[in-house]
CSV table of C-alpha atoms in Angstrom, one decimal:
chain,number,residue,atom,x,y,z
A,178,MET,CA,-18.0,-23.4,34.4
A,179,LYS,CA,-16.5,-20.2,33.0
A,180,MET,CA,-16.3,-18.7,36.6
A,181,ASN,CA,-14.7,-21.8,37.8
A,182,ILE,CA,-12.1,-22.0,35.0
A,183,ASN,CA,-9.5,-18.7,33.9
A,184,CYS,CA,-7.5,-19.1,30.8
A,185,ASP,CA,-4.2,-17.4,29.7
A,186,ILE,CA,-2.2,-18.3,26.5
A,187,VAL,CA,1.0,-16.7,25.7
A,188,TYR,CA,2.8,-17.6,22.4
A,189,ASP,CA,6.6,-17.8,22.1
A,190,ASN,CA,5.7,-14.7,19.4
A,191,GLU,CA,5.6,-11.8,21.4
A,192,ALA,CA,3.8,-9.9,18.4
A,193,LYS,CA,2.0,-13.0,18.1
A,194,SER,CA,3.0,-13.0,14.4
A,195,TYR,CA,3.7,-15.8,12.3
A,196,LEU,CA,4.6,-16.8,8.6
A,197,SER,CA,2.4,-19.4,6.6
A,198,GLY,CA,4.4,-23.2,6.4
A,199,THR,CA,5.9,-21.7,10.1
A,200,SER,CA,5.0,-23.7,13.6
A,201,VAL,CA,2.9,-21.6,16.1
A,202,THR,CA,3.8,-22.3,19.6
A,203,ALA,CA,1.9,-21.3,22.6
A,204,GLN,CA,1.8,-22.2,26.3
A,205,VAL,CA,-1.8,-22.9,27.9
A,206,HIS,CA,-2.0,-22.0,31.7
A,207,LEU,CA,-4.9,-23.0,33.0
A,208,THR,CA,-6.2,-21.8,36.8
A,209,PHE,CA,-9.0,-23.8,38.4
A,210,ASN,CA,-10.9,-21.6,41.3
A,211,ALA,CA,-12.7,-24.9,42.2
A,212,PRO,CA,-12.4,-28.5,41.6
A,213,THR,CA,-13.9,-29.1,38.5
A,214,LYS,CA,-15.1,-32.7,36.9
A,215,CYS,CA,-13.9,-33.0,32.6
A,216,ARG,CA,-13.5,-35.8,30.3
A,217,CYS,CA,-11.0,-33.6,28.7
A,218,ILE,CA,-9.6,-30.2,28.0
A,219,TYR,CA,-8.3,-29.3,24.5
A,220,VAL,CA,-7.4,-26.4,22.1
A,221,LYS,CA,-8.2,-26.0,18.4
A,222,PHE,CA,-6.1,-24.2,16.1
A,223,ILE,CA,-8.2,-22.3,13.5
A,224,GLY,CA,-8.1,-20.3,10.3
A,225,GLU,CA,-10.6,-19.1,8.4
A,226,SER,CA,-12.7,-16.2,6.6
A,227,ASN,CA,-16.1,-15.1,6.9
A,228,VAL,CA,-17.7,-12.3,4.8
A,229,LYS,CA,-21.3,-11.1,6.3
A,230,TRP,CA,-24.1,-8.0,5.5
A,231,THR,CA,-27.5,-7.5,6.0
A,232,LYS,CA,-29.8,-6.1,3.5
A,233,ARG,CA,-33.0,-4.5,5.0
A,234,ARG,CA,-35.9,-3.7,2.9
A,235,HIS,CA,-39.2,-3.0,3.5
A,236,ARG,CA,-42.9,-4.5,2.3
A,237,LYS,CA,-46.6,-4.5,3.0
A,238,GLY,CA,-47.9,-7.4,5.1
A,239,ARG,CA,-51.5,-7.9,6.1
A,240,ARG,CA,-53.4,-5.1,6.6
A,241,GLY,CA,-51.6,-3.2,4.9
A,242,ARG,CA,-48.9,-2.7,7.6
A,243,LYS,CA,-45.1,-2.3,6.6
A,244,GLU,CA,-43.2,-4.9,7.6
A,245,GLU,CA,-39.3,-4.7,7.4
A,246,ILE,CA,-37.3,-7.8,6.0
A,247,ASN,CA,-33.6,-8.3,7.6
A,248,THR,CA,-31.7,-11.1,4.6
A,249,ASP,CA,-28.2,-11.9,5.5
A,250,PHE,CA,-25.6,-12.4,2.9
A,251,THR,CA,-22.5,-14.8,4.1
A,252,ALA,CA,-19.7,-16.5,2.8
A,253,HIS,CA,-17.0,-18.8,5.1
A,254,GLU,CA,-14.3,-20.3,3.9
A,255,ASP,CA,-12.1,-23.1,6.7
A,256,TYR,CA,-8.2,-22.9,6.1
A,257,PHE,CA,-7.4,-25.3,8.8
A,258,SER,CA,-8.7,-27.1,12.1
A,259,ILE,CA,-6.4,-28.7,13.9
A,260,ASN,CA,-7.1,-30.0,17.7
A,261,ARG,CA,-4.7,-30.5,20.8
A,262,ASP,CA,-4.4,-31.9,24.0
A,263,VAL,CA,-3.8,-29.8,27.2
A,264,ILE,CA,-5.4,-32.5,29.6
A,265,ARG,CA,-7.1,-35.8,29.2
A,266,SER,CA,-7.8,-39.0,31.2
A,267,GLU,CA,-6.1,-42.1,30.1
A,268,ASP,CA,-9.5,-44.1,29.7
A,269,GLY,CA,-11.5,-41.4,28.4
A,270,THR,CA,-13.7,-41.2,31.2
A,271,GLU,CA,-14.5,-38.3,33.6
A,272,MET,CA,-12.0,-37.0,36.1
A,273,GLU,CA,-12.1,-34.6,38.6
A,274,LEU,CA,-9.1,-31.6,38.7
A,275,GLU,CA,-7.8,-30.1,41.6
A,276,PRO,CA,-8.2,-26.1,41.9
A,277,LYS,CA,-4.9,-25.3,40.7
A,278,ARG,CA,-3.0,-24.1,38.0
A,279,TYR,CA,-1.7,-26.6,35.1
A,280,THR,CA,0.5,-25.7,32.3
A,281,ASN,CA,1.1,-27.2,29.1
A,282,THR,CA,2.8,-26.4,25.7
A,283,VAL,CA,1.1,-26.7,22.5
A,284,SER,CA,1.9,-26.3,18.9
A,285,CYS,CA,1.1,-26.9,15.4
A,286,THR,CA,2.7,-26.1,12.0
A,287,LEU,CA,0.5,-23.7,9.2
A,288,PRO,CA,-0.3,-24.7,5.8
A,289,HIS,CA,2.0,-23.0,3.3
A,290,ASN,CA,0.3,-19.9,1.1
A,291,LEU,CA,-2.3,-19.5,3.9
A,292,PRO,CA,-4.0,-16.0,3.0
A,293,SER,CA,-3.1,-13.0,5.5
A,294,SER,CA,-4.8,-12.1,8.1
A,295,PHE,CA,-7.2,-9.0,6.9
A,296,ALA,CA,-10.4,-7.3,8.8
A,297,GLY,CA,-12.6,-4.8,6.9
A,298,PRO,CA,-15.9,-3.5,7.2
A,299,TYR,CA,-17.6,-6.7,5.7
A,300,GLY,CA,-15.2,-9.4,6.8
A,301,ALA,CA,-12.1,-11.0,7.7
A,302,VAL,CA,-9.2,-13.7,7.5
A,303,ARG,CA,-8.3,-14.9,11.1
A,304,TYR,CA,-6.5,-17.4,13.0
A,305,SER,CA,-7.4,-18.2,16.5
A,306,ILE,CA,-6.9,-20.7,19.5
A,307,HIS,CA,-9.7,-22.3,21.0
A,308,VAL,CA,-10.2,-23.4,24.1
A,309,TYR,CA,-12.5,-26.2,24.9
A,310,VAL,CA,-13.8,-28.4,27.9
A,311,ASP,CA,-15.3,-31.4,27.5
A,312,THR,CA,-17.4,-32.3,30.4
A,313,ALA,CA,-19.9,-35.5,30.3
A,314,GLY,CA,-22.7,-33.5,28.9
A,315,LYS,CA,-21.5,-30.9,27.1
A,316,VAL,CA,-18.6,-29.0,25.5
A,317,ASP,CA,-17.7,-25.4,26.6
A,318,GLU,CA,-15.9,-22.9,25.0
A,319,ILE,CA,-13.7,-21.0,27.5
A,320,PHE,CA,-11.6,-19.0,25.7
A,321,GLU,CA,-10.1,-17.9,22.8
A,322,SER,CA,-7.2,-16.1,21.3
A,323,GLU,CA,-6.3,-14.5,17.9
A,324,PHE,CA,-2.8,-14.5,16.2
A,325,LYS,CA,-1.3,-13.2,13.1
A,326,VAL,CA,-0.6,-14.8,10.0
A,327,TRP,CA,1.4,-13.4,6.9
A,328,THR,CA,2.1,-14.7,3.5
A,329,MET,CA,5.2,-13.5,1.6
A,330,LEU,CA,4.5,-11.8,-2.1
A,331,ASP,CA,7.9,-11.9,-3.8
A,332,LEU,CA,8.3,-9.0,-6.9
A,333,ASN,CA,10.4,-10.9,-8.6
A,334,VAL,CA,8.5,-13.8,-9.4
A,335,PHE,CA,6.6,-11.4,-11.5
A,336,PRO,CA,9.4,-9.5,-13.8
A,337,HIS,CA,6.4,-7.0,-15.9
A,338,LEU,CA,5.8,-5.6,-13.0
A,339,MET,CA,9.8,-4.2,-13.3
A,340,GLN,CA,8.8,-2.5,-16.8
A,341,PRO,CA,8.0,1.4,-16.2
A,342,ARG,CA,4.8,2.9,-16.9
A,343,SER,CA,3.3,5.8,-18.2
A,344,LEU,CA,-0.4,7.4,-17.5
A,345,GLU,CA,-1.8,10.2,-19.6
A,346,MET,CA,-4.4,12.4,-19.5
A,347,THR,CA,-5.9,14.9,-22.0
A,348,LYS,CA,-8.8,17.9,-21.8
A,349,ASP,CA,-10.3,20.2,-24.3
A,350,PHE,CA,-11.8,22.9,-22.9
A,351,CYS,CA,-14.3,25.1,-24.7
A,352,CYS,CA,-16.8,27.9,-24.4
A,353,TRP,CA,-19.8,28.0,-26.7
A,354,ILE,CA,-18.3,27.9,-29.8
A,355,TRP,CA,-14.9,29.1,-28.9
A,356,ARG,CA,-12.0,26.7,-28.2
A,357,ASN,CA,-8.5,26.4,-27.3
A,358,GLY,CA,-5.8,24.3,-27.3
A,359,PRO,CA,-5.7,21.3,-24.9
A,360,LEU,CA,-4.3,20.4,-21.4
A,361,ASN,CA,-1.8,17.3,-21.8
A,362,ILE,CA,-0.6,15.6,-19.2
A,363,CYS,CA,1.9,12.6,-19.0
A,364,ALA,CA,3.0,10.7,-15.8
A,365,PHE,CA,6.0,8.8,-15.7
A,366,LEU,CA,6.6,5.8,-13.2
A,367,PRO,CA,9.7,3.4,-12.6
A,368,CYS,CA,8.3,0.4,-12.5
A,369,THR,CA,4.5,-0.9,-10.7
A,370,GLY,CA,5.4,-3.0,-8.2
A,371,PHE,CA,6.4,-2.0,-4.4
A,372,THR,CA,6.8,-2.8,-1.0
A,373,PRO,CA,6.4,-1.1,2.5
A,374,ASN,CA,8.3,2.4,2.6
A,375,SER,CA,8.9,2.4,-0.8
A,376,GLN,CA,9.8,6.1,-2.0
A,377,ILE,CA,8.1,6.3,-5.5
A,378,PRO,CA,9.8,8.8,-7.9
A,379,ILE,CA,7.1,10.5,-9.8
A,380,LYS,CA,7.5,12.4,-13.3
A,381,ILE,CA,5.1,14.2,-14.8
A,382,GLU,CA,4.9,16.6,-17.7
A,383,CYS,CA,2.3,18.7,-18.7
A,384,GLU,CA,2.1,21.1,-21.5
A,385,ASN,CA,-1.2,23.3,-21.0
A,386,GLY,CA,-2.1,24.7,-24.1
A,387,SER,CA,-5.6,26.0,-22.7
A,388,SER,CA,-6.7,29.4,-21.0
A,389,VAL,CA,-7.1,27.2,-17.8
A,390,ASP,CA,-4.8,26.9,-15.5
A,391,LEU,CA,-4.0,23.4,-13.8
A,392,SER,CA,-3.5,24.3,-10.0
A,393,ALA,CA,-2.1,20.7,-8.6
A,394,VAL,CA,-1.4,17.1,-9.5
A,395,LYS,CA,-2.6,14.8,-7.0
A,396,VAL,CA,-1.1,11.1,-7.0
A,397,TYR,CA,-2.3,8.7,-4.4
A,398,ILE,CA,-2.8,5.0,-3.7
A,399,LYS,CA,-5.9,3.1,-2.9
A,400,GLN,CA,-6.6,0.4,-1.7
A,401,ILE,CA,-9.6,-1.8,-3.2
A,402,ALA,CA,-11.3,-4.8,-1.1
A,403,SER,CA,-14.1,-6.6,-2.5
A,404,PHE,CA,-16.3,-8.4,-0.5
A,405,HIS,CA,-18.0,-11.6,-2.0
A,406,CYS,CA,-21.0,-13.6,-0.6
A,407,ASN,CA,-22.5,-16.8,-2.3
A,408,GLU,CA,-25.8,-17.3,0.1
A,409,PRO,CA,-28.4,-16.5,-0.7
A,410,LYS,CA,-26.9,-15.6,-4.1
A,411,ARG,CA,-23.8,-14.3,-5.6
A,412,GLU,CA,-23.3,-10.6,-4.6
A,413,THR,CA,-20.1,-8.3,-3.7
A,414,ARG,CA,-19.5,-5.2,-1.2
A,415,VAL,CA,-16.6,-3.0,-1.9
A,416,ASP,CA,-14.5,-0.7,0.4
A,417,GLU,CA,-11.5,1.4,-1.0
A,418,GLN,CA,-9.1,3.2,1.6
A,419,GLN,CA,-6.4,5.7,0.3
A,420,LEU,CA,-3.0,5.1,1.5
A,421,CYS,CA,-1.0,7.8,0.6
A,422,GLU,CA,-0.8,10.9,-1.5
A,423,THR,CA,1.3,13.6,-2.7
A,424,LYS,CA,0.8,16.8,-4.6
A,425,LEU,CA,2.8,18.0,-7.2
A,426,ASP,CA,2.4,22.0,-8.7
A,427,GLY,CA,0.6,23.1,-11.3
A,428,VAL,CA,0.9,24.6,-14.5
A,429,PRO,CA,-0.7,27.9,-15.6
A,430,LYS,CA,-2.4,28.1,-18.8
A,431,HIS,CA,-0.3,28.1,-22.0
A,432,THR,CA,3.1,26.7,-20.5
A,433,THR,CA,4.6,23.6,-20.9
A,434,LYS,CA,6.7,22.1,-17.2
A,435,THR,CA,8.1,19.1,-16.1
A,436,VAL,CA,7.7,18.8,-12.7
A,437,GLU,CA,8.7,15.8,-9.9
A,438,GLY,CA,7.8,14.3,-6.7
A,439,VAL,CA,8.3,11.6,-4.3
A,440,LEU,CA,5.3,9.1,-3.4
A,441,VAL,CA,6.1,7.8,-0.8
A,442,ILE,CA,4.2,4.1,0.8
A,443,PRO,CA,3.6,3.8,4.5
A,444,ASP,CA,4.7,0.9,6.8
A,445,ILE,CA,2.1,-1.3,6.2
A,446,LYS,CA,1.5,-5.1,6.1
A,447,SER,CA,0.9,-6.1,2.8
A,448,THR,CA,-1.8,-8.4,2.2
A,449,ASN,CA,-1.8,-11.3,0.0
A,450,LEU,CA,-5.0,-13.1,0.0
A,451,THR,CA,-4.4,-15.0,-3.5
A,452,SER,CA,-5.6,-18.0,-1.9
A,453,CYS,CA,-8.6,-16.2,-0.8
A,454,ALA,CA,-11.7,-16.8,-2.2
A,455,CYS,CA,-14.3,-14.0,0.0
A,456,ILE,CA,-12.1,-11.3,0.0
A,457,GLU,CA,-9.9,-9.6,-2.8
A,458,ILE,CA,-7.6,-6.7,-2.5
A,459,LYS,CA,-6.4,-4.9,-5.4
A,460,HIS,CA,-4.3,-1.6,-5.6
A,461,VAL,CA,-4.5,1.3,-8.0
A,462,LEU,CA,-2.3,4.1,-8.1
A,463,LYS,CA,-4.4,7.1,-9.3
A,464,MET,CA,-3.9,10.6,-10.8
A,465,LYS,CA,-5.9,13.7,-10.4
A,466,GLY,CA,-5.5,16.8,-12.6
A,467,VAL,CA,-6.8,19.5,-10.5
A,468,THR,CA,-7.9,22.6,-12.8
A,469,THR,CA,-9.2,26.0,-11.3
A,470,GLY,CA,-13.0,27.3,-11.8
A,471,ALA,CA,-16.3,25.4,-12.2
A,472,ASN,CA,-14.0,22.5,-14.8
A,473,ALA,CA,-14.1,19.4,-14.6
A,474,ASN,CA,-10.4,17.6,-13.6
A,475,LEU,CA,-8.6,15.0,-15.5
A,476,PHE,CA,-8.1,11.4,-13.8
A,477,ASN,CA,-6.2,8.7,-14.7
A,478,GLU,CA,-5.0,5.4,-13.0
A,479,VAL,CA,-3.0,2.6,-13.1
A,480,PRO,CA,-2.8,-0.8,-11.1
A,481,ILE,CA,0.0,-1.9,-8.4
A,482,VAL,CA,0.9,-4.4,-6.8
A,483,LEU,CA,2.0,-4.1,-3.3
A,484,GLY,CA,4.3,-7.3,-2.0
A,485,THR,CA,6.7,-7.8,0.9
A,486,VAL,CA,9.7,-8.7,-1.0
A,487,PRO,CA,11.3,-5.9,-3.1
A,488,PHE,CA,12.9,-6.3,-7.0
A,489,SER,CA,16.6,-7.4,-6.4
A,490,ASN,CA,19.4,-5.0,-8.0
A,491,PHE,CA,16.5,-2.2,-8.4
A,492,ASN,CA,17.2,1.1,-8.5
A,493,TYR,CA,13.5,3.6,-9.0
A,494,ASN,CA,15.3,6.3,-9.9
A,495,SER,CA,17.8,5.1,-12.5
A,496,ASN,CA,14.6,2.9,-13.9
A,497,GLU,CA,12.7,6.8,-14.3
A,498,MET,CA,15.5,7.5,-16.0
A,499,ASN,CA,16.2,4.9,-18.8
A,500,MET,CA,11.8,5.4,-19.3
A,501,ALA,CA,12.4,9.1,-20.0
A,502,THR,CA,15.1,8.7,-22.0
A,503,GLY,CA,13.4,9.1,-26.1
A,504,SER,CA,10.3,11.1,-24.7
A,505,SER,CA,9.7,14.5,-25.6
A,506,ASN,CA,12.6,16.7,-24.5
A,507,ALA,CA,12.3,17.2,-21.0
A,508,GLY,CA,15.4,18.8,-20.5
A,509,THR,CA,14.2,21.6,-22.7
A,510,ILE,CA,10.8,22.7,-22.2
A,511,VAL,CA,11.0,23.2,-18.4
A,512,GLY,CA,9.1,26.7,-17.7
A,513,ARG,CA,8.4,27.7,-21.2
A,514,THR,CA,6.0,29.1,-23.1
A,515,THR,CA,4.1,26.8,-25.8
A,516,GLU,CA,4.8,29.3,-28.6
A,517,ASP,CA,8.5,28.9,-27.6
A,518,ARG,CA,8.4,25.1,-27.0
A,519,ASN,CA,6.6,24.6,-31.0
A,520,ALA,CA,9.3,27.1,-32.4
A,521,ASN,CA,12.2,24.9,-31.0
A,522,ILE,CA,10.7,22.0,-32.1
A,523,ASN,CA,10.2,23.3,-35.7
A,524,ASN,CA,13.4,24.2,-35.9
A,525,GLU,CA,14.8,20.8,-34.4
A,526,LYS,CA,12.6,19.1,-37.4
A,527,GLU,CA,14.4,21.6,-40.2
A,528,GLN,CA,18.3,20.5,-39.1
A,529,ALA,CA,17.1,16.8,-38.3
A,530,PRO,CA,17.7,14.5,-41.4
A,531,PRO,CA,15.0,12.8,-42.9
A,532,PRO,CA,15.2,8.6,-41.1
A,533,SER,CA,16.4,5.9,-42.8
A,534,TYR,CA,13.7,3.0,-44.2
A,535,SER,CA,15.5,0.5,-41.4
A,536,ASP,CA,14.7,3.3,-38.6
A,537,VAL,CA,11.2,3.6,-39.7
A,538,VAL,CA,10.5,-0.2,-39.7
A,539,ASN,CA,12.2,-0.7,-36.1
A,540,THR,CA,11.6,2.5,-34.5
A,541,THR,CA,8.9,1.6,-31.2
A,542,SER,CA,6.8,4.3,-29.4
A,543,SER,CA,8.0,5.3,-26.2
A,544,VAL,CA,5.3,7.5,-25.2
A,545,GLU,CA,2.9,4.5,-23.5
A,546,ILE,CA,4.7,1.6,-22.5
A,547,GLY,CA,2.5,-2.0,-22.4
A,548,TRP,CA,-0.6,0.3,-20.8
A,549,ASN,CA,-3.4,2.5,-22.3
A,550,SER,CA,-6.2,4.0,-21.0
A,551,ASN,CA,-8.7,6.9,-21.4
A,552,MET,CA,-9.7,9.8,-19.4
A,553,SER,CA,-12.9,10.0,-17.4
A,554,SER,CA,-13.9,13.4,-16.3
């Protein structure tokens, strides 16, 4: 059967890429090389997700021999399965098709809010067209063609993502009983919702009162994919991929400095899997303070969202400036030593009048904005 039929599917969208809720239209070209008897030829539009991996373990069998046992962990989810006829006899009986080329157009409207197409090491979300030939004795699949589906993720639906955020890291370095000043790093982000091709301005204030040089600050985004299986029992495997990275200047010991940089998100397809139970996608922005010598580095992270529709009337740079307003004298500490900065702060405290009662009651902290995390070394 397969050797007598050639099949080709031509989509109305050359990129084979569609939004959920829209229609997929394709021409099915069937070329018969010999007379073929069948009852019908039909196509099936299929949307599904599959997760699978194999665990191998050894045990002692009979007579003390080692035996290898393989256990498959699987999960499956169906989103739709829609049949469309290409060729069918009028009375449902078997017919003989002449050796020539047959062409028919098939169409299907995709459901809304489908999970986006995705492929990972342990599973995938796939959408495809399958061509079947129904003979009197059996049904043969002769062809399969895959297309992509994307679901929009509008960042404007989540206004809390527009709020600026800060990440803080602190480390005390000591040798035996000797301890010196801490290394404090505070990074400012204009928001936590982004789209591909975004340029994220990053501002870092670093007060290095220690005797250890901070050689660099690395900022990068990681995509974390979690694959969930439910057979034979619930288990999860995780795959991490780094999407982008930027490296900012370091800060020498006993120095306070402000450094700025830009993190560019590459032109990637934003994957929306909110309606998929088998696979979960998260994105985190991580920061790493790299120290010299054998000292432990500093780490912190904040969850972010990569969407497809950006914020309306939003400027990353202006929001970052608004967030920095009221923070620790960023304009006066660049490139100055810790001793000079402390002397400057003491002079400002002596000149400033004491706050009123209403000022104390209504004051809100601008160091952390809605998020707090401890440093892990």
